[in-house]
Short mmCIF file of C-alpha atoms and ligand atoms in Angstrom, two decimals:
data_model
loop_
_atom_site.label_atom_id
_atom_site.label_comp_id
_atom_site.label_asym_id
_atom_site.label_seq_id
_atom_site.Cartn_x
_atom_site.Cartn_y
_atom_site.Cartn_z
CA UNK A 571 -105.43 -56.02 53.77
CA UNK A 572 -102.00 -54.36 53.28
CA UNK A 573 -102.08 -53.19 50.08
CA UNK A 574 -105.20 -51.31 50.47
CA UNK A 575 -104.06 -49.20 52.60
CA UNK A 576 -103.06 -46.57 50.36
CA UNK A 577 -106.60 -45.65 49.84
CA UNK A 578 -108.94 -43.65 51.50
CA UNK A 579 -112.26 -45.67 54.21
CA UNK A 580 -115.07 -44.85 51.77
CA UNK A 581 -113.12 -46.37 49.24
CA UNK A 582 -112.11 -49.66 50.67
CA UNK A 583 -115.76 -49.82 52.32
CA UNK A 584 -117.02 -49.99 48.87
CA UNK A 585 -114.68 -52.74 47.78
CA UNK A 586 -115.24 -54.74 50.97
CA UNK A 587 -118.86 -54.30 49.80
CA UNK A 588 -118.26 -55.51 46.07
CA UNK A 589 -115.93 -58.30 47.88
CA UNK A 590 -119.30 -59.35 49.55
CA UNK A 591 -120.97 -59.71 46.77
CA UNK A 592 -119.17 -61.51 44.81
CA UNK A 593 -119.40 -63.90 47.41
CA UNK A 594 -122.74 -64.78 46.71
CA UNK A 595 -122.59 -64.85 42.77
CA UNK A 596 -122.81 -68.99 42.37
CA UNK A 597 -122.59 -69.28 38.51
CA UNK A 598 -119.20 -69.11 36.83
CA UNK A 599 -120.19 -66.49 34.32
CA UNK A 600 -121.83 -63.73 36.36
CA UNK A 601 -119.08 -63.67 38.75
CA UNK A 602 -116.20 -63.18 35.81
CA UNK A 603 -118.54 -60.96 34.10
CA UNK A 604 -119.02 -59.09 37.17
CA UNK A 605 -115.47 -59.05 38.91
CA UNK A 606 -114.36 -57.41 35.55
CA UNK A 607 -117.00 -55.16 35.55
CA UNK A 608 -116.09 -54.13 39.04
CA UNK A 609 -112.52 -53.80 38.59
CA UNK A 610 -113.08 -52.02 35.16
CA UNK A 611 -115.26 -49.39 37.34
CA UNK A 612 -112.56 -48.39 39.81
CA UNK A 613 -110.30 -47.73 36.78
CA UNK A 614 -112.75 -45.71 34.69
CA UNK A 615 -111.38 -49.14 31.93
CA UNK A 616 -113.23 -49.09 28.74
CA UNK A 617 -112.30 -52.69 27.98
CA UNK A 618 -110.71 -56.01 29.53
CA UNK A 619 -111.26 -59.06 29.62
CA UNK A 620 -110.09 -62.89 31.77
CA UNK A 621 -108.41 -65.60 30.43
CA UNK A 622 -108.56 -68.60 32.24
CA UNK A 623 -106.00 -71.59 31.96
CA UNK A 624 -107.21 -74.87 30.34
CA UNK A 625 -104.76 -77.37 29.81
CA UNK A 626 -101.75 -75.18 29.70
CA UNK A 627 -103.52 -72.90 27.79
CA UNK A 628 -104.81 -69.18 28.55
CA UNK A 629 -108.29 -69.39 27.23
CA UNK A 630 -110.00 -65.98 26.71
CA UNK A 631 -113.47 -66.67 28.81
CA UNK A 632 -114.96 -63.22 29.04
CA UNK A 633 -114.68 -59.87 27.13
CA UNK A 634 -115.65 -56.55 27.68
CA UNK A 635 -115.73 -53.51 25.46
CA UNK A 636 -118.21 -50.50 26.34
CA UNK A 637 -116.56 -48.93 22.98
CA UNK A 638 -117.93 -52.01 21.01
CA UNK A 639 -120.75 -52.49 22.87
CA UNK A 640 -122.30 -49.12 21.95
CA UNK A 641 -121.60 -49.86 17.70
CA UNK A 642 -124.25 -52.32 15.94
CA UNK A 643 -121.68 -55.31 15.65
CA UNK A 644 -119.60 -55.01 18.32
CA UNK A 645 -121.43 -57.46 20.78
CA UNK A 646 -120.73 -60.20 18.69
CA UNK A 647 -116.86 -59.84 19.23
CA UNK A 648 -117.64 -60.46 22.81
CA UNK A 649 -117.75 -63.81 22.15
CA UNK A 650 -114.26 -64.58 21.06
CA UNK A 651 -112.93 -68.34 20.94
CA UNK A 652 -108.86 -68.17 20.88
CA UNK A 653 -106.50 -69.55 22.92
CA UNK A 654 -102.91 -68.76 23.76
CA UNK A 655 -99.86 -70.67 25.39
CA UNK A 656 -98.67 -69.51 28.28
CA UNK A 657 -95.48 -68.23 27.18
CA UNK A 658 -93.39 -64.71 27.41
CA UNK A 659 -94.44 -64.14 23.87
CA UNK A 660 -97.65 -62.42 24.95
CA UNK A 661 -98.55 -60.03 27.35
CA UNK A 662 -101.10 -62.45 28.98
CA UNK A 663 -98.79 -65.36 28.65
CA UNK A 664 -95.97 -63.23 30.60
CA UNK A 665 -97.99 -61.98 33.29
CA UNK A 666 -99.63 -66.04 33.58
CA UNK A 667 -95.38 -67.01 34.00
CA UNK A 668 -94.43 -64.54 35.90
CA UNK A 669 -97.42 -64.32 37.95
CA UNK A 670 -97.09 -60.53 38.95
CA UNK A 671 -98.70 -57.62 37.75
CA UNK A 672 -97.89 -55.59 34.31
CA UNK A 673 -98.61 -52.31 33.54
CA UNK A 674 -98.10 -51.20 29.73
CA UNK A 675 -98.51 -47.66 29.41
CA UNK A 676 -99.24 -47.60 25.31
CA UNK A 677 -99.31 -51.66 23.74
CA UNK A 678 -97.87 -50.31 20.69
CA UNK A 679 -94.98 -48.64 22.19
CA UNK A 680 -93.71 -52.19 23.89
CA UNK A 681 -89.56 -51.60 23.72
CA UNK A 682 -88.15 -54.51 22.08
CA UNK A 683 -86.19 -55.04 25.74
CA UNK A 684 -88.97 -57.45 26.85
CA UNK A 685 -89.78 -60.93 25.54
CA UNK A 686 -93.46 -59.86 25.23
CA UNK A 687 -95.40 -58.28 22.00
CA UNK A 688 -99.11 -56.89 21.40
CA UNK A 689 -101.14 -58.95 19.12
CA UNK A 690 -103.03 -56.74 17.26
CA UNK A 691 -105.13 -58.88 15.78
CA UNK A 692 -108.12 -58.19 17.57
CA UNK A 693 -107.70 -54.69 17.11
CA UNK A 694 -107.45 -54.89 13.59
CA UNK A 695 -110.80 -57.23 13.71
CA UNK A 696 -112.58 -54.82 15.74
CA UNK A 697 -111.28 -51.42 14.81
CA UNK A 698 -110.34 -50.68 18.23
CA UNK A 699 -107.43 -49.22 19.46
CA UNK A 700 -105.92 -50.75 22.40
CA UNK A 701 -103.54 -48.17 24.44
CA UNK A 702 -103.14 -48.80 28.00
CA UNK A 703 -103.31 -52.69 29.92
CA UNK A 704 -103.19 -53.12 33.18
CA UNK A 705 -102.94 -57.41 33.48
CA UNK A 706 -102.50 -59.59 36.52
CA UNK A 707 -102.57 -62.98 37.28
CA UNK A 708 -105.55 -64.92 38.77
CA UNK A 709 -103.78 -66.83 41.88
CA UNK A 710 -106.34 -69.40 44.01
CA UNK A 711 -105.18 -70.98 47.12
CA UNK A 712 -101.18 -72.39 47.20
CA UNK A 713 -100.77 -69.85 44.34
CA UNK A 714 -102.02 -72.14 41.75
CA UNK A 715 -102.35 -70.28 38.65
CA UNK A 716 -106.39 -70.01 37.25
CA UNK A 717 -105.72 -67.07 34.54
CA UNK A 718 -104.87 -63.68 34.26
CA UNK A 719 -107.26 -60.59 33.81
CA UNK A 720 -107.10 -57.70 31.59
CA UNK A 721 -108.15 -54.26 32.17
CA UNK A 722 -107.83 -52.10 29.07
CA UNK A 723 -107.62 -48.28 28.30
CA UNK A 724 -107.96 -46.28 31.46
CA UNK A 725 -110.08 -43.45 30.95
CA UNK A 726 -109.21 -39.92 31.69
CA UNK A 727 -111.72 -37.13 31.95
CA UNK A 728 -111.75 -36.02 27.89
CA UNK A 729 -112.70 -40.00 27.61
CA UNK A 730 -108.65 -40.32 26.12
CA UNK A 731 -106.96 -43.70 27.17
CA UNK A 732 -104.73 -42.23 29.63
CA UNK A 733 -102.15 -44.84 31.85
CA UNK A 734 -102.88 -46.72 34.99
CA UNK A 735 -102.73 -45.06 38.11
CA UNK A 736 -100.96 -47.26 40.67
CA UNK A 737 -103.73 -47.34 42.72
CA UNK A 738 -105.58 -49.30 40.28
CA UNK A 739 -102.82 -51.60 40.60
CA UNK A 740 -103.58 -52.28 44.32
CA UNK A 741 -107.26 -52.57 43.65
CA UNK A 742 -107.13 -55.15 40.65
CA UNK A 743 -104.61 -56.88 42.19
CA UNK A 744 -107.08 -57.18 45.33
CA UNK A 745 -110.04 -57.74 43.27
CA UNK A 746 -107.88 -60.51 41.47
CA UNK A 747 -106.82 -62.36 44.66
CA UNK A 748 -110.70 -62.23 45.50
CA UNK A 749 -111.94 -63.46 42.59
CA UNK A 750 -109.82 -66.26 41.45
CA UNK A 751 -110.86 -67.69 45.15
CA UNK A 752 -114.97 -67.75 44.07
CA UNK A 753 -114.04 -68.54 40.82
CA UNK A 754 -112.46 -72.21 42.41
CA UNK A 755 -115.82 -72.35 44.00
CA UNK A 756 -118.06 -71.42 40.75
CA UNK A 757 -116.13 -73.95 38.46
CA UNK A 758 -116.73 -76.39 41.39
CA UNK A 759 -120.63 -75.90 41.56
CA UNK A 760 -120.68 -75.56 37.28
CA UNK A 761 -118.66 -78.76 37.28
CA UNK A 762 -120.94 -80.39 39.69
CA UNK A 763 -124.40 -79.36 37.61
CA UNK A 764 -123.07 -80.52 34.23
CA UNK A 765 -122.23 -84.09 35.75
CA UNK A 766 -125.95 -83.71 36.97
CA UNK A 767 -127.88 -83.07 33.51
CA UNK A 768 -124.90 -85.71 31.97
CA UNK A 769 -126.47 -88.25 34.01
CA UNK A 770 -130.11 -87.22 33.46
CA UNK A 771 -129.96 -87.44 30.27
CA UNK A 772 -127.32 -90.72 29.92
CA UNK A 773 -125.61 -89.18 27.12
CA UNK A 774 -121.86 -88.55 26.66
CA UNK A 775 -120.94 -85.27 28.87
CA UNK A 776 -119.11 -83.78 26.89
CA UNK A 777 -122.35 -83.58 24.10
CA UNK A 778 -124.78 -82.72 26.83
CA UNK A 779 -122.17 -80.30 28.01
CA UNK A 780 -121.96 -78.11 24.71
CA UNK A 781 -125.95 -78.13 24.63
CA UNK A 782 -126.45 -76.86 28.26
CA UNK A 783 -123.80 -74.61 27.75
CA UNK A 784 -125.77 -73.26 24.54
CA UNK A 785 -129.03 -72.91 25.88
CA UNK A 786 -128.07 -71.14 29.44
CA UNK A 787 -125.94 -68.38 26.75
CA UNK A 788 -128.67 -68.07 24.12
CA UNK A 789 -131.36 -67.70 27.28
CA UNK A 790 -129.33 -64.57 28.96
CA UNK A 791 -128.58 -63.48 25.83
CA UNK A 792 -132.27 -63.53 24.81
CA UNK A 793 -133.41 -62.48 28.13
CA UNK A 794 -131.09 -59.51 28.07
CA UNK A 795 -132.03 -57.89 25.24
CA UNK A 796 -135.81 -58.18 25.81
CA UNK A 797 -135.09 -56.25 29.24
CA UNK A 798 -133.50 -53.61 27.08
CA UNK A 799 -136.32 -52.96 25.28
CA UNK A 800 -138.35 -53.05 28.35
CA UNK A 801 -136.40 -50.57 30.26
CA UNK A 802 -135.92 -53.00 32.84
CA UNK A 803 -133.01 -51.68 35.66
CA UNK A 804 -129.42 -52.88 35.33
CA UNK A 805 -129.14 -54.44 39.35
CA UNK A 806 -132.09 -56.16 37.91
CA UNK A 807 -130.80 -57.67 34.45
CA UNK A 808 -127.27 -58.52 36.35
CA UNK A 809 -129.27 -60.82 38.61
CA UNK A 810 -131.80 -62.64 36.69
CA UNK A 811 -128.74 -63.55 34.21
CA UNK A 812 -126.56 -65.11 37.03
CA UNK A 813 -129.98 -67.25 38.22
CA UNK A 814 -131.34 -67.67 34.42
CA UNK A 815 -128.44 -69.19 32.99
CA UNK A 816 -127.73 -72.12 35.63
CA UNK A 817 -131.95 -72.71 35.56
CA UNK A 818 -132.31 -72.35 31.70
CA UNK A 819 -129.15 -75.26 31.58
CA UNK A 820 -131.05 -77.50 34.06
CA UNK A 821 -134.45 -77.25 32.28
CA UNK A 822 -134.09 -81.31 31.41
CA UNK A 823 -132.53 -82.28 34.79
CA UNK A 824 -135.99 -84.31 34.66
CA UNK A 825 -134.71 -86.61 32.49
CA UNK A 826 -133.32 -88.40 34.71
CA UNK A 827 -136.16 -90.28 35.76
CA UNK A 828 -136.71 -91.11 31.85
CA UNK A 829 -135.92 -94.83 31.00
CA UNK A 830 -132.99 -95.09 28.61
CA UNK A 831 -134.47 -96.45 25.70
CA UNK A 832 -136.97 -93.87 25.34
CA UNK A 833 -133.93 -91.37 25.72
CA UNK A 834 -131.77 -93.08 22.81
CA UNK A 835 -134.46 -94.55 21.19
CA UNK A 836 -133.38 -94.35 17.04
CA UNK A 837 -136.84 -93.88 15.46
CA UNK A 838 -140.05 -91.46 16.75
CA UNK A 839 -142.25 -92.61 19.81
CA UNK A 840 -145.28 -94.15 20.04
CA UNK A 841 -147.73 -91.96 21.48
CA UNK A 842 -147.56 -93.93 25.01
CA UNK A 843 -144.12 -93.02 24.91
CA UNK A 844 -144.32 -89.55 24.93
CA UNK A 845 -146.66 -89.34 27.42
CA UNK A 846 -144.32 -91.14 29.14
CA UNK A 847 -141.35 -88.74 27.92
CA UNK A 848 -143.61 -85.27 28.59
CA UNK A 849 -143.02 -86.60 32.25
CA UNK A 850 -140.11 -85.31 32.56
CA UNK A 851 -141.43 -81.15 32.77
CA UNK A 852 -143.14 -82.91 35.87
CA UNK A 853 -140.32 -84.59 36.76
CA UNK A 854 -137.70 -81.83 37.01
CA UNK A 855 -140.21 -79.34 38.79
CA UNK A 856 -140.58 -81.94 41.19
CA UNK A 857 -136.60 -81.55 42.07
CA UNK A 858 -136.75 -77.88 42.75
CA UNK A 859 -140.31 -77.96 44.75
CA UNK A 860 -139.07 -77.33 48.32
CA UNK A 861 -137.84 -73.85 47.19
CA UNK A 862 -135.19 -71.97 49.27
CA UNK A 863 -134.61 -69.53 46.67
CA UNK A 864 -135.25 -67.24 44.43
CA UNK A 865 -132.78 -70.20 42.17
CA UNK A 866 -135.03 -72.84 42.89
CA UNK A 867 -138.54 -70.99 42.01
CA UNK A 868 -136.64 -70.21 38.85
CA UNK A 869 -135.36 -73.84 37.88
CA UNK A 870 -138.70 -75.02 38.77
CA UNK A 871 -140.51 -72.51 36.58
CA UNK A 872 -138.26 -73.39 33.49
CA UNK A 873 -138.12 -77.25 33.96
CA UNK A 874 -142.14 -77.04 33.98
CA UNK A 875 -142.78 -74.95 31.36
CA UNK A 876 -140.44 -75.73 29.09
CA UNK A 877 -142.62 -77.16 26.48
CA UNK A 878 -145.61 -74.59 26.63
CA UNK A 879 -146.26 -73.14 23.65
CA UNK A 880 -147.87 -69.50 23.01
CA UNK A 881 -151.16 -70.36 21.54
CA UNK A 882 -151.60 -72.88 23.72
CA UNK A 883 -150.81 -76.34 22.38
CA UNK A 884 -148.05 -77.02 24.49
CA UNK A 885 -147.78 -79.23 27.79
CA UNK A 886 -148.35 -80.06 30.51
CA UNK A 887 -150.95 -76.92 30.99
CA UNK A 888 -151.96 -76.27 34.43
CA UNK A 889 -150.56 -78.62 37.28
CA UNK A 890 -152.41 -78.18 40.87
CA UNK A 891 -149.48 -80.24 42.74
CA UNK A 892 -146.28 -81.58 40.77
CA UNK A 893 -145.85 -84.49 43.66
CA UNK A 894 -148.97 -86.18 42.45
CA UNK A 895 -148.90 -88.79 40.08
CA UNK A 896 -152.52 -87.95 38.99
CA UNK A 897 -151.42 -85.45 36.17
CA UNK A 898 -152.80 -85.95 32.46
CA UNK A 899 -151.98 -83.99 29.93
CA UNK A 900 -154.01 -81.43 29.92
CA UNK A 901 -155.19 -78.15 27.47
CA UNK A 902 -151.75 -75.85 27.32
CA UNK A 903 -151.13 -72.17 29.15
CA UNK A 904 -151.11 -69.77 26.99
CA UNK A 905 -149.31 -66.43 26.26
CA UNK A 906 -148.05 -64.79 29.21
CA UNK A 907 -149.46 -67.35 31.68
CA UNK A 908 -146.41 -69.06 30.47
CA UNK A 909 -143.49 -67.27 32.74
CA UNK A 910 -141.37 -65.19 30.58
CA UNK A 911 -137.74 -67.41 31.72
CA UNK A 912 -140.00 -70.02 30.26
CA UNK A 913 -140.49 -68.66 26.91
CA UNK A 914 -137.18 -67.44 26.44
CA UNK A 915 -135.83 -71.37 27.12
CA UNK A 916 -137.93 -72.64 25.16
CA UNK A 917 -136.99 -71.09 21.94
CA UNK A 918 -133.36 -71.42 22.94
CA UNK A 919 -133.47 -74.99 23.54
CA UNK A 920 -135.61 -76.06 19.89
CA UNK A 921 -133.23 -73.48 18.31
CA UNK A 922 -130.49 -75.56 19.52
CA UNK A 923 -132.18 -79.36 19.91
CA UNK A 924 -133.39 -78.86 15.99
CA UNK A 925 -129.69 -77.49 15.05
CA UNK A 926 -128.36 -80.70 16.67
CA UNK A 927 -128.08 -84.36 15.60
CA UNK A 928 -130.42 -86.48 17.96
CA UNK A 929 -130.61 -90.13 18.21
CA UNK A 930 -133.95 -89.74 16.82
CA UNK A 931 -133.23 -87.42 13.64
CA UNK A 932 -130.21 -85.35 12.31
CA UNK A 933 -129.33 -82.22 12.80
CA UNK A 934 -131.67 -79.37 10.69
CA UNK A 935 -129.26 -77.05 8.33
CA UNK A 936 -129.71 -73.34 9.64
CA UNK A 937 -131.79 -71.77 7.12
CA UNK A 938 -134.66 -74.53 7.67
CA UNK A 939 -134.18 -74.25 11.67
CA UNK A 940 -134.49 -70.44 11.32
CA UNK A 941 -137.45 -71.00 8.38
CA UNK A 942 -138.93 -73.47 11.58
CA UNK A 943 -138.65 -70.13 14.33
CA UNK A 944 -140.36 -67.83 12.04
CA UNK A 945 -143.04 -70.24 11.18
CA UNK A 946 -143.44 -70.45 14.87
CA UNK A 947 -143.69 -67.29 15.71
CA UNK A 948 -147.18 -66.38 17.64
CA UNK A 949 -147.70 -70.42 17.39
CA UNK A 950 -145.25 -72.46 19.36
CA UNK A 951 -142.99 -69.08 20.31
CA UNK A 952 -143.73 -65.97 21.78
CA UNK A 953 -143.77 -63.58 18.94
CA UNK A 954 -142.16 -60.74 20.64
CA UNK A 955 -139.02 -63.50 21.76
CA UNK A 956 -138.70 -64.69 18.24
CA UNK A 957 -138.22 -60.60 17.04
CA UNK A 958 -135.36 -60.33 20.04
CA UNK A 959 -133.90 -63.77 19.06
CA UNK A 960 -133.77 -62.02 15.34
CA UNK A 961 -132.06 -58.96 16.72
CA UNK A 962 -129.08 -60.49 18.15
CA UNK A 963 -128.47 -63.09 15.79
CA UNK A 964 -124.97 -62.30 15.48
CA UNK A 965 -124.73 -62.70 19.52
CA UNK A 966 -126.39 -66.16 18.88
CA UNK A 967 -124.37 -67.57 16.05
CA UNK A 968 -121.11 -66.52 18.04
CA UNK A 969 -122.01 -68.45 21.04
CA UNK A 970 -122.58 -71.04 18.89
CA UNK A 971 -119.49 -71.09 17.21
CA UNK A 972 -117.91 -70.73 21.10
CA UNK A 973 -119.65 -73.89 22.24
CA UNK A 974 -119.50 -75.99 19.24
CA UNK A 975 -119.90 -79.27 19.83
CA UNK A 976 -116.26 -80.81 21.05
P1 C2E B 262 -135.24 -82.80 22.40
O1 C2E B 262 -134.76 -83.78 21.39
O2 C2E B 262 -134.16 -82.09 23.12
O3 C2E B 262 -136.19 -81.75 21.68
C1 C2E B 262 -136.67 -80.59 22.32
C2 C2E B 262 -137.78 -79.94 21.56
O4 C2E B 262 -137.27 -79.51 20.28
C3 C2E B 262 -138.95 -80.86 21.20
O5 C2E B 262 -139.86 -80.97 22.26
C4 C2E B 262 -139.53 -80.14 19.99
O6 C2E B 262 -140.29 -79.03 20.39
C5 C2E B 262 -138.29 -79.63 19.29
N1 C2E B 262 -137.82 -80.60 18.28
C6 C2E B 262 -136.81 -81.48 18.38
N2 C2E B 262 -136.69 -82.19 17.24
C7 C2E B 262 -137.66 -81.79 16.41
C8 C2E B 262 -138.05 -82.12 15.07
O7 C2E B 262 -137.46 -82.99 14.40
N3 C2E B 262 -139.11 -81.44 14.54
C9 C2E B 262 -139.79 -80.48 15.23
N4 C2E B 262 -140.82 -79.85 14.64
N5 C2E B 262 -139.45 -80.13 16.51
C10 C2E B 262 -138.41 -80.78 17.09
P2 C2E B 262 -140.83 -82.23 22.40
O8 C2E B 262 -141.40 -82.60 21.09
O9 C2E B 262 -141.79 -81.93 23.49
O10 C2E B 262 -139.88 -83.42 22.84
C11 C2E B 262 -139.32 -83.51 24.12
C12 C2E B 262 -138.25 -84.57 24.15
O11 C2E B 262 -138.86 -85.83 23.83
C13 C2E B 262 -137.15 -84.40 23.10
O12 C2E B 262 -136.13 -83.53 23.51
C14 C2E B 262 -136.66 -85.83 22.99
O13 C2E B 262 -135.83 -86.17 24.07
C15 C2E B 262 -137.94 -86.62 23.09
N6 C2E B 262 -138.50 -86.88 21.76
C16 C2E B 262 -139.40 -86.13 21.08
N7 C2E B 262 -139.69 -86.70 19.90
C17 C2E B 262 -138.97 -87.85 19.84
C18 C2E B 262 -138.87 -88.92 18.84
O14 C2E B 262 -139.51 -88.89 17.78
N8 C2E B 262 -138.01 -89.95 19.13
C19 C2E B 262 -137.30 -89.99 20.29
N9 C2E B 262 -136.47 -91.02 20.49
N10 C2E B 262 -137.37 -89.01 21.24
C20 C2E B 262 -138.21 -87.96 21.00
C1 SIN B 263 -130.98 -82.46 25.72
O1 SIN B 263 -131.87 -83.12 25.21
O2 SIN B 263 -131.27 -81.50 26.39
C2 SIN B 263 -129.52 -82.80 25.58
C3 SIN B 263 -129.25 -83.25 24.23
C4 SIN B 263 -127.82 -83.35 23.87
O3 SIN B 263 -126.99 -83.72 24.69
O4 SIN B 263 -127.50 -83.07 22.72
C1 SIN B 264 -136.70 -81.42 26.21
O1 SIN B 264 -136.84 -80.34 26.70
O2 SIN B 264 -137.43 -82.37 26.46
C2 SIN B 264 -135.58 -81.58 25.35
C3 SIN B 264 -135.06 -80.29 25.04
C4 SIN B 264 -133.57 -80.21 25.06
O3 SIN B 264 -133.01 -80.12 26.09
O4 SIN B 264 -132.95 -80.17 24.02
FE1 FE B 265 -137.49 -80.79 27.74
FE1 FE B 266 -132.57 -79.29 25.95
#
């Protein structure tokens, strides 16, 4: 690559290496979470964040702020929802037209000799102070335009936002060519496994969409913050959340081989019918049983176990071999028999199914859903889950609001 050139081996060996890896990231998420984390790293950034465009809109899709991360309410603003045209009016919207880099050495000191202003809305929101931006534009193959990325506030040695060096230029502009390459990919494979659960569960995409969507965020979410508490390593979190979130969205895929009419069926089942309907835990481990993967163990862990409950009265309990037909109902696991993914899914998904209108009952107002949880707790949930899912309510009621039902 030309433009690396200007740096030293070790250097581009370690980006080669990052390069690598990002390779292998399959879900959507990770790999913007971690191409931004990557590119943030080799310019000591405090913040950025990628927007990518959606219907000739730059849509902000992933936000990071190690200044708000480290303040009580700060993660919640991680979760942002806006939109902007792509237009010269904003920085993001000029780089997306222009489709080369921009380097802004203080966003409050923009001359008024370029189309292009700082919005400092978010700022004023967050109480941050947003100094130097180093954006470029997210180019896939024929130079089609995906989004742009953001780094923000370079960090000199006294921890002072200091400007860009042009060598993080080169870099970002590398990692940016990489990325918006796997990111084609990613959106492909995403695309592919929502059309999946939309036609195991025969209900309108766009519904089922917003739910998986849900569940996967609240389950990393969930997941992450237990690990904090349990000093688990970061290399560790970073790669149970890229697997986690794709399983935890396909815990129903087992649906699929669930008639319709039990699916939309208006009023409650008859207890024939939810044997028939508990199937599906069966069903959707059945899918993933010929693992090849660490993926597949993990899809087939949450699609069994779903529906286990802590103390034990939960299904299906213990199943020898998910290819037989022979299985009954039988007496639940318990506690930690039940794998932890499996838990943390299943309070996501009643948090979300009970929050949602159903063809079988409307949706629950909040305060009686989150009345339901702490009922639950050390009955249907794990206790310790339902503490965690208490302790980043904030995070949870902002993904919500991110993928509200369309
Ligand atoms: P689902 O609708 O996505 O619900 C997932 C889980 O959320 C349920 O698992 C249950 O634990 C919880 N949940 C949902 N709605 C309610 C509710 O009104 N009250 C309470 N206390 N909990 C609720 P569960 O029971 O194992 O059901 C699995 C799936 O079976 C459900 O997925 C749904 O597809 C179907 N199902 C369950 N009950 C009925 C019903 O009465 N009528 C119909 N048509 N389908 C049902
Ligand atoms: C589900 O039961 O998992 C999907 C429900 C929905 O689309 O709202
Ligand atoms: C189920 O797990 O059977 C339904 C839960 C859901 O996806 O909402
Ligand atoms: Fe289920
Ligand atoms: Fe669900």
């Amino acid at each position: 690559m030309a433009t690396v050139s200007a740096l030293n081996k070790s250097k581009v060996a370690a980006i080669l290496k990052i390069a690598e890896d990002l390779n292998r990231i399959k879900d959507i998420d990770s790999l913007l979470d971690r191409v931004l984390f990557e590119a943030r790293r080799f310019c000591r950034a405090d913040a950025g964040s990628i927007y990518l465009l959606e219907e000739r809109m730059l849509r902000i899709q992933y936000v990071q702020n190690d200044t708000l991360m480290r303040q009580e309410s700060g993660k919640k603003l991680l979760y942002q929802n806006h939109a902007i045209p792509v237009s010269e009016s904003s920085i993001a919207g000029y780089v997306a037209m222009t489709r080369k880099p921009l380097v802004i050495a203080d966003a409050y000191a923009i001359g008024r000799d370029v189309p292009y202003g700082f919005n400092r809305s978010f700022d004023g929101t967050a109480r941050y102070r947003t100094r130097s931006m180093l954006t470029v534009p997210l180019l896939a193959s024929r130079n089609r335009l995906i989004g742009v990325m953001q780094i923000i506030n370079a960090l000199g040695e006294d921890g002072e936002a200091v400007p860009f060096r042009s060598e993080d230029e080169l870099v970002v502009a590398y990692f940016a060519h990489h990325a918006a390459g796997c990111i084609e990919t990613a959106k492909m494979t995403r695309e592919i496994i929502l059309r999946m659960i939309g036609i195991a569960e025969m209900r309108d995409p766009e519904e089922t969409g917003a739910h998986v969507n849900r569940v996967g965020a609240y389950s990393i979410e969930i997941y992450s913050q237990w690990a904090a508490r349990h000093g688990v390593a970061d290399a560790e979190v970073k790669q149970v959340r890229d697997v986690l979130r794709i399983a935890a969205m396909l815990h129903d895929v087992g649906k699929v081989a669930i008639s319709d009419t039990l699916l939309k069926k208006r009023g409650p089942l008859s207890t024939g019918e939810y044997e028939s309907m508990q199937r599906h835990v069966i069903l959707g481990a059945r899918l993933f049983r010929r693992s090849t993967s660490e993926w597949d163990d993990m899809a087939a862990a949450i699609a069994l176990n779903h529906h286990e409950h802590w103390d034990g009265s939960g299904y299906p309990g213990a199943v020898d071999d998910v290819a037989s037909d022979e299985w009954r109902p039988g007496p639940g696991k318990r506690g930690e028999e039940i794998p932890l993914v499996a838990r943390i899914v299943a309070l996501a998904d009643v948090y979300d199914a009970l929050s949602s209108r159903r063809a079988y009952k409307e949706g629950w107002a909040e305060e009686r859903v989150l009345g339901y949880i702490r009922e639950q707790q050390g009955r249907h949930f794990d206790p310790e889950l339902v503490d965690v899912f208490f302790s980043i309510y904030d995070v949870i009621r902002a993904i919500k609001g991110k993928y509200g039902d369309a």
